[in-house]
Amino acid sequence: MSLLGAVLAALAVYALQFLRFSMNTRVRTVEDLERATGLPVLASFPRIGAGSRRLPLETASYLRTAIAIATANVQPKILLVTSANAADGKSSVAIALATSFARQRSRTLLLDLDLRRPVLGSEFGLSRYGTPRTSDALEGQHDVFPTAVSASSVQFDVLPSFSAAPDASE
């Protein structure tokens, strides 16, 4: 009788584990993401330490190459770097990608469209006074010309935001 109880308990544990894993919809790996979306992952950046925004340039180069191949017949080329959560590394990826494109002598404009937590202005040490901003362009206040910046000895243009917009959702 105790053997039957042990077997039934083991089966119950196995059934609960199976149910738990089959109902889990979290994306944990690149393979999970590809399976869920049906799309290939072009590049995967490693985690970086808190407070750092510098990503490996090799990974950005892989991503740039994959994007260039995937969009070879598309003009103009406009890329959006986004994520579901804050502090996922959007700005880090955008900076690394802009640097990588600029290294290939591609005309590159990096827009800081994170109007809730903008970081590009401070990342490049730009002055909030006199520097054109993304919000100026969006509001159509006046002609806006991006500011040229240097990153890792390459140049590209940046249109930063400096402070959170009070009506960012508008």
XYZ file of N, CA and C in Angstrom, residues 108-111 126-127 130-134 144-150 155-160:
72
model
N 24.719 58.850 -40.159
C 23.974 58.324 -39.017
C 23.433 59.465 -38.173
N 22.145 59.402 -37.881
C 21.493 60.349 -36.980
C 20.857 59.539 -35.865
N 21.253 59.829 -34.639
C 20.722 59.139 -33.467
C 19.753 60.078 -32.760
N 18.480 59.698 -32.716
C 17.451 60.504 -32.060
C 17.144 59.921 -30.697
N 26.554 66.774 -23.804
C 26.040 67.938 -24.521
C 25.392 68.911 -23.543
N 25.516 70.190 -23.847
C 24.910 71.220 -23.011
C 23.420 71.293 -23.312
N 21.194 75.675 -25.721
C 21.660 75.946 -27.069
C 21.746 74.715 -27.955
N 21.600 73.541 -27.383
C 21.632 72.321 -28.193
C 20.213 72.001 -28.649
N 20.012 71.822 -29.953
C 18.676 71.452 -30.425
C 18.220 70.140 -29.795
N 16.921 70.028 -29.569
C 16.369 68.845 -28.896
C 15.335 68.148 -29.776
N 15.146 66.878 -29.484
C 14.128 66.104 -30.191
C 12.753 66.723 -30.006
N 15.503 72.612 -36.834
C 16.338 71.897 -35.880
C 17.430 71.180 -36.653
N 18.671 71.429 -36.253
C 19.804 70.755 -36.863
C 20.500 69.936 -35.793
N 20.729 68.654 -36.060
C 21.361 67.802 -35.058
C 22.766 68.270 -34.716
N 23.237 67.843 -33.567
C 24.574 68.164 -33.097
C 25.503 67.009 -33.434
N 26.643 67.313 -34.035
C 27.623 66.276 -34.345
C 28.353 65.896 -33.064
N 28.508 64.621 -32.836
C 29.240 64.131 -31.668
C 30.262 63.106 -32.121
N 31.255 62.896 -31.279
C 32.248 61.856 -31.530
C 32.055 60.756 -30.506
N 32.305 59.912 -36.005
C 31.354 61.009 -35.850
C 30.000 60.640 -36.414
N 28.969 61.036 -35.703
C 27.605 60.936 -36.192
C 26.810 62.047 -35.538
N 25.584 62.239 -35.989
C 24.741 63.309 -35.468
C 23.786 62.774 -34.417
N 23.523 63.630 -33.424
C 22.625 63.272 -32.328
C 21.617 64.393 -32.143
N 20.381 64.024 -31.937
C 19.346 64.973 -31.547
C 18.826 64.482 -30.201
N 19.336 65.070 -29.102
C 19.026 64.546 -27.767
C 17.741 65.121 -27.188
